[in-house]
Structures are given as C-alpha cells and as structure tokens.
Tab-separated table of C-alpha atoms in Angstrom:
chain	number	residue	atom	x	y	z
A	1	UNK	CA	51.187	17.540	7.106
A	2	UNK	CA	50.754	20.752	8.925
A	3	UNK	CA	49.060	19.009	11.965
A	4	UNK	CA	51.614	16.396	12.144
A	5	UNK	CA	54.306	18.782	12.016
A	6	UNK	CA	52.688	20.736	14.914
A	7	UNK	CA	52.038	17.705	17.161
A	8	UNK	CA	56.192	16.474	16.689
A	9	UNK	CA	57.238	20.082	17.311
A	10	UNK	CA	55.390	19.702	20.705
A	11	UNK	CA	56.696	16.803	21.962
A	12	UNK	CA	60.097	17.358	20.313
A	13	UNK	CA	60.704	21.123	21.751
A	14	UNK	CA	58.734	20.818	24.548
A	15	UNK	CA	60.714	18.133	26.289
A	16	UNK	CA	63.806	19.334	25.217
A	17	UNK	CA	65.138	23.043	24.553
A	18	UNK	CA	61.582	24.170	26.320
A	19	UNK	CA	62.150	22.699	29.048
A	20	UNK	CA	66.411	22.267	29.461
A	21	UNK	CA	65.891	25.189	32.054
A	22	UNK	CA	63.459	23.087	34.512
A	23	UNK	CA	66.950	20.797	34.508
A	24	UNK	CA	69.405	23.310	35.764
A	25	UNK	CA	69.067	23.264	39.565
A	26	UNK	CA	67.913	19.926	40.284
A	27	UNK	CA	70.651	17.903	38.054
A	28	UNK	CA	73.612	20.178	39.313
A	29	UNK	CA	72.813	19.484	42.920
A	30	UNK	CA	72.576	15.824	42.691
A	31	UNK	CA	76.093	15.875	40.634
A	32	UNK	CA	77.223	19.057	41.932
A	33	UNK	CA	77.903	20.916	38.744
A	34	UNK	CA	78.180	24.784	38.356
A	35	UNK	CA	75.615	26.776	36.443
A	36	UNK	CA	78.323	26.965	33.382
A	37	UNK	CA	78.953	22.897	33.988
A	38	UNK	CA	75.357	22.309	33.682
A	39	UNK	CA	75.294	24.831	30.461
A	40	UNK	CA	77.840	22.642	28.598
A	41	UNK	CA	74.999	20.055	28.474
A	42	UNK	CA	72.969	22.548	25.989
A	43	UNK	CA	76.434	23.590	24.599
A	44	UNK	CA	76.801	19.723	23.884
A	45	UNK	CA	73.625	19.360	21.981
A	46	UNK	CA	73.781	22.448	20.162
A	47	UNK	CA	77.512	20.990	18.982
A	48	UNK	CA	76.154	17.352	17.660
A	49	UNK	CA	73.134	19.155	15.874
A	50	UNK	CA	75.688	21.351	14.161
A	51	UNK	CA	78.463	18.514	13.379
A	52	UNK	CA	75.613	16.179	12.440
A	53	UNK	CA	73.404	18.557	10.356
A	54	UNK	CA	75.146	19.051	7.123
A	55	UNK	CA	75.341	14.897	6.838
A	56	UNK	CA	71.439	14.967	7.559
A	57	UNK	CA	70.555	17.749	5.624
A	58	UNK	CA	72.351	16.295	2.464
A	59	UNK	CA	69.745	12.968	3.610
A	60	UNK	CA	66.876	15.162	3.729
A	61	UNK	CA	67.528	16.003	0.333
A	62	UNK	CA	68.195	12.862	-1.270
A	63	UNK	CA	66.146	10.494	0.752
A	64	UNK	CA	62.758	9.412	2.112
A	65	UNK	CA	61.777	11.511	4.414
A	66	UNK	CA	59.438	9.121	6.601
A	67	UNK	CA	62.351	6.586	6.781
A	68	UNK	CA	64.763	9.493	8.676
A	69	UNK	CA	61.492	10.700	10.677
A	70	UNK	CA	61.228	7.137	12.129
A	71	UNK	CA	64.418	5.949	13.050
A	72	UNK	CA	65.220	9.414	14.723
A	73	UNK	CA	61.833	9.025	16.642
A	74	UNK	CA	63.184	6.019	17.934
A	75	UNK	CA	66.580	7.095	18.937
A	76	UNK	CA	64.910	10.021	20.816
A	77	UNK	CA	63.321	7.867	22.833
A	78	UNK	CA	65.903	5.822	23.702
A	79	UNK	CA	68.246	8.778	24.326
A	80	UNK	CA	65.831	10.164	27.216
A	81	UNK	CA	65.172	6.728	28.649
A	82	UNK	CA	68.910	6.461	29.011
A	83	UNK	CA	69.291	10.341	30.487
A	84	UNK	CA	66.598	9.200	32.804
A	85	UNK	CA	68.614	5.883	33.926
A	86	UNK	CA	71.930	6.844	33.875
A	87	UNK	CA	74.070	7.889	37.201
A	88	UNK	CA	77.475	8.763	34.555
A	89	UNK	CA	77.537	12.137	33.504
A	90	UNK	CA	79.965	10.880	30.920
A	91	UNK	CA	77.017	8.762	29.035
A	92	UNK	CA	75.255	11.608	29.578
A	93	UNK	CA	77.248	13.919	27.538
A	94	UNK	CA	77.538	11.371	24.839
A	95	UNK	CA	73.274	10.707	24.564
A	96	UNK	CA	73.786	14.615	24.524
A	97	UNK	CA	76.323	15.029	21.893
A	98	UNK	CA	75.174	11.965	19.507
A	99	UNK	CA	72.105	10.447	19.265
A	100	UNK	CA	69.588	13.523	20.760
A	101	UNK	CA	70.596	15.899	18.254
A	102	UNK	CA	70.683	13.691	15.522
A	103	UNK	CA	67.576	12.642	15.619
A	104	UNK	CA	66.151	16.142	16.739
A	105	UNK	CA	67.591	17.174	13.210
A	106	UNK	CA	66.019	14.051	11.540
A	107	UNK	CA	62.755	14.403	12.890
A	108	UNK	CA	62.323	18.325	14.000
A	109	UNK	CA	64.334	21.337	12.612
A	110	UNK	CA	65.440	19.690	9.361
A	111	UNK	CA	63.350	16.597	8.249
A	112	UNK	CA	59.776	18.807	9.525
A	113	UNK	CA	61.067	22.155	7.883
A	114	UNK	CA	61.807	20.412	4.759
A	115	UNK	CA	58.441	18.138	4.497
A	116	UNK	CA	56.590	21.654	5.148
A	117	UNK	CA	58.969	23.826	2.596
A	118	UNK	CA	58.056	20.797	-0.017
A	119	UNK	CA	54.295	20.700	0.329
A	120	UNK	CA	53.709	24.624	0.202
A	121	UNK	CA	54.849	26.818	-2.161
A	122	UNK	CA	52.391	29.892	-2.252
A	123	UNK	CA	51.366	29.883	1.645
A	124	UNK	CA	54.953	28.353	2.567
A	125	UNK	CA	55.059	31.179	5.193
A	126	UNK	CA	51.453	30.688	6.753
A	127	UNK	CA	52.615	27.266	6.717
A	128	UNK	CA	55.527	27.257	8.364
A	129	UNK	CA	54.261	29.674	10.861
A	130	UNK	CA	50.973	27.231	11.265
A	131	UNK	CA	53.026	23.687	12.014
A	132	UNK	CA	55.535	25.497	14.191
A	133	UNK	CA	52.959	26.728	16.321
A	134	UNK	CA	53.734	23.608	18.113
A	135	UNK	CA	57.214	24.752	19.274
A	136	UNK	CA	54.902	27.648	20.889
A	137	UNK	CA	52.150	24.831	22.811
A	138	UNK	CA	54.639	22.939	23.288
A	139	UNK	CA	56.510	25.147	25.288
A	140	UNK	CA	52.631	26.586	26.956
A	141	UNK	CA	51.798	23.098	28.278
A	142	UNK	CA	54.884	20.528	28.738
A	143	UNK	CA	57.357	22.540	30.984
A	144	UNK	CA	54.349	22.995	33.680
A	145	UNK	CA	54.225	19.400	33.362
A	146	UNK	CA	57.526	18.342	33.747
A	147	UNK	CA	57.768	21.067	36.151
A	148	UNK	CA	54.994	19.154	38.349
A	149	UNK	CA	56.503	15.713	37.679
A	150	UNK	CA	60.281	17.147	38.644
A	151	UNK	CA	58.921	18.209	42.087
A	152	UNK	CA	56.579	15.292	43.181
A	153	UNK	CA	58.655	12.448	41.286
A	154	UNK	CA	62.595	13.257	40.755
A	155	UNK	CA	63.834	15.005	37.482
A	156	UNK	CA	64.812	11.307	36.001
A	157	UNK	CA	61.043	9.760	35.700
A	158	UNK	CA	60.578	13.081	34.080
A	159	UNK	CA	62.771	11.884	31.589
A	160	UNK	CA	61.158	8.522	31.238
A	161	UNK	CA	57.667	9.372	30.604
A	162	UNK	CA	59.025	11.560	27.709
A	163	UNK	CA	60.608	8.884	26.464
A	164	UNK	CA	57.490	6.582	26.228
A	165	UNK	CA	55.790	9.880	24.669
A	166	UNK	CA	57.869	10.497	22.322
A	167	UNK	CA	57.957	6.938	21.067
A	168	UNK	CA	54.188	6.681	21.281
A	169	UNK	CA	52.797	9.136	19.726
A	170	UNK	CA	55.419	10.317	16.954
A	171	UNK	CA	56.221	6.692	15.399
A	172	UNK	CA	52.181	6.766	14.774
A	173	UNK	CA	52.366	9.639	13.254
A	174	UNK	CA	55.230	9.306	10.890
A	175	UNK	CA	53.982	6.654	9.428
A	176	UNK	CA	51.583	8.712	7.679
A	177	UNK	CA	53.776	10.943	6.189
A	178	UNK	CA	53.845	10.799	2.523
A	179	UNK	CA	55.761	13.069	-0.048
A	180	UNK	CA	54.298	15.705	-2.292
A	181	UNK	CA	53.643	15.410	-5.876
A	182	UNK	CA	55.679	17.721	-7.905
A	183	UNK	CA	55.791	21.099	-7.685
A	184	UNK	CA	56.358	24.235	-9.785
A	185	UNK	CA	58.028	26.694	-7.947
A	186	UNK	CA	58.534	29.186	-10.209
A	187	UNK	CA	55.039	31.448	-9.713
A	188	UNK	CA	55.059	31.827	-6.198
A	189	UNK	CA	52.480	35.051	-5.328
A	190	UNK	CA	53.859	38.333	-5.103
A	191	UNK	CA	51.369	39.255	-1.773
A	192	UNK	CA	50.945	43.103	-1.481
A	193	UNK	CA	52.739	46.050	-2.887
A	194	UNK	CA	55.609	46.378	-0.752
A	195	UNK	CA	56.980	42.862	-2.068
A	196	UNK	CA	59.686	43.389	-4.429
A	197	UNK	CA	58.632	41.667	-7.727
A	198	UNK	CA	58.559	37.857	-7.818
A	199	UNK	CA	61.583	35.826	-8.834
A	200	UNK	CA	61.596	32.043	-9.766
A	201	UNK	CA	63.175	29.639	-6.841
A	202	UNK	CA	65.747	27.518	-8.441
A	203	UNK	CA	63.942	23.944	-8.907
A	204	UNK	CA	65.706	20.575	-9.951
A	205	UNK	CA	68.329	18.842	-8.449
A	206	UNK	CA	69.812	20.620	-5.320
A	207	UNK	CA	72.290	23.102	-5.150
A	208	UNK	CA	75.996	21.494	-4.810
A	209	UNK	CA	77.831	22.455	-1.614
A	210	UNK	CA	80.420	24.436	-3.522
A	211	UNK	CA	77.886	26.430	-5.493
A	212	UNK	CA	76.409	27.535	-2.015
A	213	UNK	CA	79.699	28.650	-0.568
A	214	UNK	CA	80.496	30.795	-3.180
A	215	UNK	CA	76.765	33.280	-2.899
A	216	UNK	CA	77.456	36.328	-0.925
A	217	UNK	CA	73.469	35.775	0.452
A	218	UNK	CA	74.652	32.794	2.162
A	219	UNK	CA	76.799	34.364	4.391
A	220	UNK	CA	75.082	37.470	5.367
A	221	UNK	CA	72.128	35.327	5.532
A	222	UNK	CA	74.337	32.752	8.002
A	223	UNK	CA	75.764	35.716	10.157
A	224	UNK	CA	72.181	37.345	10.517
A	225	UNK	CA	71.273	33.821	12.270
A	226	UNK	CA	74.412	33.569	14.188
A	227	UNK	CA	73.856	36.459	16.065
A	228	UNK	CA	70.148	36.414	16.681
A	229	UNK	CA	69.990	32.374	16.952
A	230	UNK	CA	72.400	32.621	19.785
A	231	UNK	CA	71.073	35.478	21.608
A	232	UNK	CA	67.726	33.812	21.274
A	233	UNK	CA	68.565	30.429	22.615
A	234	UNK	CA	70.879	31.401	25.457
A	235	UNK	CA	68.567	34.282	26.594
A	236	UNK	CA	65.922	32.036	26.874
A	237	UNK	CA	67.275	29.589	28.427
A	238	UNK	CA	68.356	32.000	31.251
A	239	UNK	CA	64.735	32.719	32.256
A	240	UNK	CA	64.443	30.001	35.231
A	241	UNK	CA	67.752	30.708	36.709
A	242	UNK	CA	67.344	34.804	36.325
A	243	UNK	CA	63.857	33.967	38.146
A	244	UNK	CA	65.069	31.724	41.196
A	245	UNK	CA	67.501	33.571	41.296
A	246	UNK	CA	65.191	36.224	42.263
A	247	UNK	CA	63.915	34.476	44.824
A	248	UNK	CA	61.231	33.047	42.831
A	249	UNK	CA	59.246	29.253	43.281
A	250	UNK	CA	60.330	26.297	40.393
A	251	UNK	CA	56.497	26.684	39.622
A	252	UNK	CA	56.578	30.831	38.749
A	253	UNK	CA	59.756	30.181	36.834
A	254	UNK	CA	57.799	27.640	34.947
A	255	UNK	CA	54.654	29.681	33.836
A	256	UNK	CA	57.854	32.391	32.783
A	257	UNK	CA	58.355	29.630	30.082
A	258	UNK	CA	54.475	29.116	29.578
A	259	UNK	CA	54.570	33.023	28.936
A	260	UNK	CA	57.426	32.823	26.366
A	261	UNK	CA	55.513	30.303	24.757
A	262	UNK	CA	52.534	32.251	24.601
A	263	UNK	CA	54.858	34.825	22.886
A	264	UNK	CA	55.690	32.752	20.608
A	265	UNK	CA	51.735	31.625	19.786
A	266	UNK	CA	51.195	35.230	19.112
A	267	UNK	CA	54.067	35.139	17.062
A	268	UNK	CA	53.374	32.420	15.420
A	269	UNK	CA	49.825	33.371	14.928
A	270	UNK	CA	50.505	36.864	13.021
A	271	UNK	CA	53.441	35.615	10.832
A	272	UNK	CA	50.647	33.244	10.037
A	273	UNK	CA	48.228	36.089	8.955
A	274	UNK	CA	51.078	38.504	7.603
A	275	UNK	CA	53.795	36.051	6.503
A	276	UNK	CA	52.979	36.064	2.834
A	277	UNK	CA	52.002	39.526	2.469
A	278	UNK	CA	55.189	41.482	3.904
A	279	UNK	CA	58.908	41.125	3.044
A	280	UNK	CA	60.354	38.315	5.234
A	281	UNK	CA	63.622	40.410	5.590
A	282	UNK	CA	61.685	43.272	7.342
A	283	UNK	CA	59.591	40.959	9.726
A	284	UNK	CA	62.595	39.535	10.605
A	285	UNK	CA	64.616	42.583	11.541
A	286	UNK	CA	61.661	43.863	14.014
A	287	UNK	CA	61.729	40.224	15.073
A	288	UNK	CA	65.579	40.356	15.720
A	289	UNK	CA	64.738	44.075	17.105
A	290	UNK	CA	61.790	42.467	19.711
A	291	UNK	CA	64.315	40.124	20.946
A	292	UNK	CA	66.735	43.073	21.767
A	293	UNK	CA	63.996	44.774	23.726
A	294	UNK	CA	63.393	41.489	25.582
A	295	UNK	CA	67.201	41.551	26.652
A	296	UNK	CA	67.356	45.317	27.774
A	297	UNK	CA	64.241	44.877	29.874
A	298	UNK	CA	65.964	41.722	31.940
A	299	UNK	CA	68.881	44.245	32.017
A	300	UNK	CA	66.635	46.749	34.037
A	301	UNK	CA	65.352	44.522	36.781
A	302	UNK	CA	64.210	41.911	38.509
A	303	UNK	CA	60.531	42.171	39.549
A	304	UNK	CA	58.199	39.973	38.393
A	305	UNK	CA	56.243	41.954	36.353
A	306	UNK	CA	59.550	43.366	34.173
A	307	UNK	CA	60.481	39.171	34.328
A	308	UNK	CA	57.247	38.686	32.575
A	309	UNK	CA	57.593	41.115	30.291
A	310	UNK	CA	61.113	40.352	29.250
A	311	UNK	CA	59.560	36.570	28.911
A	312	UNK	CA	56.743	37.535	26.529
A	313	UNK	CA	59.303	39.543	24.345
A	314	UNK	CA	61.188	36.848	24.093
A	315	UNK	CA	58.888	34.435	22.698
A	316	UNK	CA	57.438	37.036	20.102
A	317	UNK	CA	61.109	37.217	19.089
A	318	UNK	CA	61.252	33.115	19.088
A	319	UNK	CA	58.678	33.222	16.276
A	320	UNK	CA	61.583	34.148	14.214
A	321	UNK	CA	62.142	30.411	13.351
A	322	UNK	CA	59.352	29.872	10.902
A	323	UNK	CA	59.702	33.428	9.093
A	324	UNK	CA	63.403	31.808	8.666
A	325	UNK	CA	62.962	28.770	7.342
A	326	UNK	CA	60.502	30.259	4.987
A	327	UNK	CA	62.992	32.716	3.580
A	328	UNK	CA	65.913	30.295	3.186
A	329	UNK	CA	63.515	28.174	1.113
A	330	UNK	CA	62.550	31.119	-1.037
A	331	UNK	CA	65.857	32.109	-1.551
A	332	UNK	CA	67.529	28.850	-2.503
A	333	UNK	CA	64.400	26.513	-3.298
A	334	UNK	CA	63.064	24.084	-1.375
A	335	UNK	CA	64.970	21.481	-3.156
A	336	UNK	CA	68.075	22.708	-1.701
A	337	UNK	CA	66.438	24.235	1.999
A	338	UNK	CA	67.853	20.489	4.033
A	339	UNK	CA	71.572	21.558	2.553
A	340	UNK	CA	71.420	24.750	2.746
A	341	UNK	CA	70.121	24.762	6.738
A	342	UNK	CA	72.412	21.882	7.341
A	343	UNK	CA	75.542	24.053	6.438
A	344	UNK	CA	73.913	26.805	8.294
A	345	UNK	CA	73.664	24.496	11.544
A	346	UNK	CA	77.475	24.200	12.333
A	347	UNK	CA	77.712	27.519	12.306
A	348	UNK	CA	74.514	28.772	14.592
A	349	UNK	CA	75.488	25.437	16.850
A	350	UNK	CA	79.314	27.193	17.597
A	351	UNK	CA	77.313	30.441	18.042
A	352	UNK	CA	75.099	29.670	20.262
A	353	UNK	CA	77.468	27.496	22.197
A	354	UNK	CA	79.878	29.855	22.962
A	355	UNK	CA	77.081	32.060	23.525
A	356	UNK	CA	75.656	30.255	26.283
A	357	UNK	CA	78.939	29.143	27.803
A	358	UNK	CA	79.287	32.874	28.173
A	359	UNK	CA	76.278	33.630	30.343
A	360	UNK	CA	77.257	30.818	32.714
A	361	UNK	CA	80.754	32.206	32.826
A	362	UNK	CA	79.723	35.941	33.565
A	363	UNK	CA	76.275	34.280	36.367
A	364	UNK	CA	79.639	32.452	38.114
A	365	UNK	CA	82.240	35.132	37.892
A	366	UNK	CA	79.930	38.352	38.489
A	367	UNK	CA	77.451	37.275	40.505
A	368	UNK	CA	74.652	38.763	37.562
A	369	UNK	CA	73.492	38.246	34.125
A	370	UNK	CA	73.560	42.059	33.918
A	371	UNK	CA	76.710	41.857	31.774
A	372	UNK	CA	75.078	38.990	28.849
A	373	UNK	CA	71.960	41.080	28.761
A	374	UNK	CA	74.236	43.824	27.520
A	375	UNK	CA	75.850	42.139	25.173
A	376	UNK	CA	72.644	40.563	23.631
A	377	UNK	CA	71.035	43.087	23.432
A	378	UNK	CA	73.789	45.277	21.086
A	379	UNK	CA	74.534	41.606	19.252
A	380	UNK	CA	70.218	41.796	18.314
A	381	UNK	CA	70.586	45.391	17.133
A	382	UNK	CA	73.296	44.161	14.741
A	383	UNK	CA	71.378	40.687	13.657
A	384	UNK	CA	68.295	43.665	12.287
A	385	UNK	CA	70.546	45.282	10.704
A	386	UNK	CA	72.359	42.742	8.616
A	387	UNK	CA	69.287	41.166	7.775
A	388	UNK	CA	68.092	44.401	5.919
A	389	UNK	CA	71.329	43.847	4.058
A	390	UNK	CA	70.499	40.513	2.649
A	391	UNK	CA	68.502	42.600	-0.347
A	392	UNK	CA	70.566	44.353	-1.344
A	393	UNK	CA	73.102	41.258	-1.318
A	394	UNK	CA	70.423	39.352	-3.014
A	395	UNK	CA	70.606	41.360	-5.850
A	396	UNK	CA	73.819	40.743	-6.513
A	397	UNK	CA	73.631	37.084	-6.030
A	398	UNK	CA	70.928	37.126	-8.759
A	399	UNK	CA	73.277	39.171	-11.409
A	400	UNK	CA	76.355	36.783	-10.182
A	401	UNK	CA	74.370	33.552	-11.150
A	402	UNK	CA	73.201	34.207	-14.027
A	403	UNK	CA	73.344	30.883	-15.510
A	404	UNK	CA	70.157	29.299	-13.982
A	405	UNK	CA	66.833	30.478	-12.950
A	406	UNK	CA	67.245	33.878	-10.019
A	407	UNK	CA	67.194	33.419	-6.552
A	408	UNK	CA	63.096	34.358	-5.450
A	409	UNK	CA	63.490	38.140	-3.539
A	410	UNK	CA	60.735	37.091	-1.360
C-alpha cells in the first residue's frame, strides 16, 4: 500500500501543484492574463478541493475506497486532456474548480491518507512519511520534464501526456488496492521518553460532524494548518516567478522546484526515521519554524545561491504534510481522519486562496514579493506557536469527553 501510495502521489502532485508554476508565464501570454489572473487558477482549485472535501471525506469514511480511487483517476485524466484542448478560459476554470480537485481529493490527499492511516497503526508516522515521499520525487523528476516538454512542444501537449499518464498507470494500480483487516487502535507505542504517555484513539463508527465542532483541538489544530498550509503553498508556488523574475532561464527555475523537492525527500526521509519516536506537535512547530526561515531568506535577496537556499527550506518545511496527517489520525482515530480532514479542507482551501491571491496582488501593485515574504514569514512564527498549544488543548479535550475512549496525545 505504501508503494502504491508513493507512485499516485507522483503522478498526482507532480503534474499538478508541483508543477502549476512551470504554467504561469507561458499560459498568461497566450491569453494575456496578469500574474494575479493566472493565480486565481490555483485559487480555483484550492476552492473545489475545499467545497468538495467534506462530501468526500464523509465517502472515504463510509465507502470503498478502491471504487473512489478509480473513478477520480479517471476524471483526472479527462480534466487535463480537456486543459490541454481547450482555447476557453471559462472551461478552464470549471475543469479547475470541479472535476480536478475532486478527484485529487478522491484519489490523493484524502482517499491515499486515509488507506495509509487505516493500514498502520504503530509506524502510522514512518508510514505516512514513507508513501508521501512521492509528493517529494514527484516534484524531483516531473517539473524538469514538463519543463522540457513546455519549451520544445507548447504547454498544452504537456497537459496531454499527463493525461494518458495519469490514466495509465494509476487505474492499474488501484485496482489492487484492498482494505485492511481490523484493527485495534488502542495500544499504539509510546516511542521514547519525551512522548507523553499513550492514550487510546477513539475506534468504531466515526465521529459525527457535530461532535467534531464542538472539541477545542479541532480548531487550534485547524488554525495551526491555516496559517502554515497557506504560507506553504503560496510561497512555493512563487519560486519560478521570484526566479525569472530575476532574470533567470525556465530551466534554472525548474531545478529550484527539483531542489524543493529534494527538501522535501530529506524531509520526508527523517520524519520517516524520527516520526514515531518524537512528539508530532514539536516536529511540527520546527517544521512550521523551517518554513519561516525559507520566507525571510527570499526576503533578503535575489541571487541564486540565497534562491536555492530559500528553495531547499521550503521543501524541508513541505514535509509537514505527512507529520500532519499522522497527528490528525492519532488524535481523532483513523476511523474518523477522511471527516475530520474533509472539514479541515474548506478552511485551509479559503486560506490558502486568499493567501495566494495576495502575493499576485502585492508582485502587480509593488513591483516585489518583498512585502508577502514579510508577511509569511511572521504568519509561520505564529502557525509554531499555536501548534505547541494543541497539548495543552488536548488535555482538555480529553477531560471534556469523557464519555468514550481519550483522544491519543501522540
């Protein structure tokens, strides 16, 4: 399951939110779009995922997950043959609103995180970190190669040949996707000594929607993401323009991206070894606190080396998502992590929309990023810090529910 996981993350993330940056120049010159225009296009998919993923994480959670993983490969496929085809920007925004992020939910974020959070219980982080090593490759090795196809055949075959890609190779491997046996959650290791002591994860049916709304951990959990989601996202995807900006080739800007990912490897690579071991609300905070250093270099120049250096913090940082989905599932069990992520999406989505729309607005008003690297980097101090907070919160969650098993503490 891991190696599947890691294989769809590749192809999924690669062509997509890897890669959205590649898009920028050559799709606003043909249409003749501003830098914030072509931003609403990421502002567009980040709003379907987040309208869309409460309705699919409430699927996740109730139905087979190899039936969601194949129809969304499908529609993923289709939605980047039409991108590739089309000359109307307004079918365009509406592959981009509907049908990409729905299926990115149903096969990626939410139907992958859940498989993963359902077969592992005692290495869930290694795990997690393991399969989503293939956001990492995947943004290593595709953007070079879309990057190459871009410049010798047009941005729109680009699209195509992901298309037949995607279809390809992840209907093949869906079909082998099978669900686990059950599971008892309620011994999960306690690692090392700095773990707090071990808490059962609620198990049985999922938490009700209600019941989730009303736990103080949700929302400093939810406001934690907000802020370092968005920063995240729209930081990265800022890396190409900051760099031609700079006077640099499509190509440099590229291996920028194949640095980020190699960031993220690392990343990837020691939540893998450490994951387990060391309290997920700590790893995250110097995670969040990685990401902040990432913004204040970009704020400090524009050479190449400082660009790469920025890049590589970045994608350290971006190795936040797996040490995240772990901890949501140990806090509110994995029977409950596609509902409890889903109502989490909306939320990150409006974040990290507005964030973006933001840097495009400040690149077209000022002239400079100088402003958004500012702001991200005081909006990633203050991610670390609420983050800590969630123990403290959890705590109380665990004496406020006392009617069914305690929320896990790691």
């Amino acid at each position: 399951m891991v190696a599947i996981a890691a294989v769809s993350y590749i192809l999924l993330y690669g062509i997509t939110y890897s890669s959205f940056g590649l898009y920028i120049v050559p799709v606003s010159d043909e249409f003749g779009l501003s830098r914030a225009d072509m931003n609403v296009a990421m502002i567009l998919l980040m709003l379907g995922g987040g309208l869309a993923s409460p309705a699919v994480g409430w699927l996740v959670d109730r139905f087979p997950l190899k039936l969601i993983m194949l129809v969304s490969a499908i529609a993923i496929g289709a939605a980047l043959a039409v991108l590739g085809l089309s000359h109307s920007l307004w079918l365009d925004a509406a592959m981009v609103l509907i049908p990409l992020p729905v299926a990115l939910a149903g096969a990626g974020y939410l139907g992958m995180s859940a498989l993963i959070a359902r077969w592992f219980v005692h290495q869930r982080g290694r795990a997690m970190a393991l399969s989503m090593l293939g956001m990492a490759v995947g943004g290593i090795i595709v953007p070079p190669a879309l990057a190459w196809l871009i410049e010798t055949t047009g941005w729109r075959y680009s699209l195509l040949v992901g298309a037949v890609a995607v279809v390809a190779i992840l209907i093949p491997l869906f079909a082998l996707v099978r669900a686990p046996e059950a599971k008892d959650e309620t011994a999960a290791p306690a690692g090392n000594d700095v773990q707090q002591e071990v808490q059962s994860e609620r198990t049985g049916a999922p938490l009700a929607i209600g019941e989730i709304f009303r736990m103080p951990l949700f929302w400093t959990i939810l406001l934690a993401a907000c802020l370092s989601m968005s920063v995240m996202q729209s930081a990265s995807l800022s890396i190409v323009p900051v760099a031609t900006e700079a006077g640099i080739s499509m190509l440099e800007a590229a291996f920028l991206l194949s640095l980020a990912g190699a960031g993220t490897t690392l990343g990837n690579v020691l939540v893998a070894a450490i994951g387990d071991r060391i309290d997920r609300a700590t790893i995250l905070a110097g995670m969040f606190l990685i990401l902040a250093l990432g913004n204040l270099i970009f704020l400090n120049g524009k050479a190449y080396y400082l660009l790469v250096s920025a890049s590589v913090a970045l994608g350290l940082a971006g190795a936040m998502t797996p040490v995240f989905f772990a901890f949501v599932a140990d806090r509110f069990g994995s029977n409950s992590f596609g509902t409890v992520q889903g109502l989490m999406f909306p939320a990150t989505s409006l974040a990290t929309a507005a964030a973006m729309r933001f840097s495009g607005e400040v690149f077209d008003r000022t002239g400079s990023y100088s402003l958004m690297f500012k702001a991200f980097t005081a909006l990633a101090i203050a991610a670390a810090l609420l983050i800590l907070t969630s123990r403290f919160v959890a705590a109380r969650s665990n004496r406020q529910h006392p009617a069914g098993p305690p929320l896990q503490s790691q």
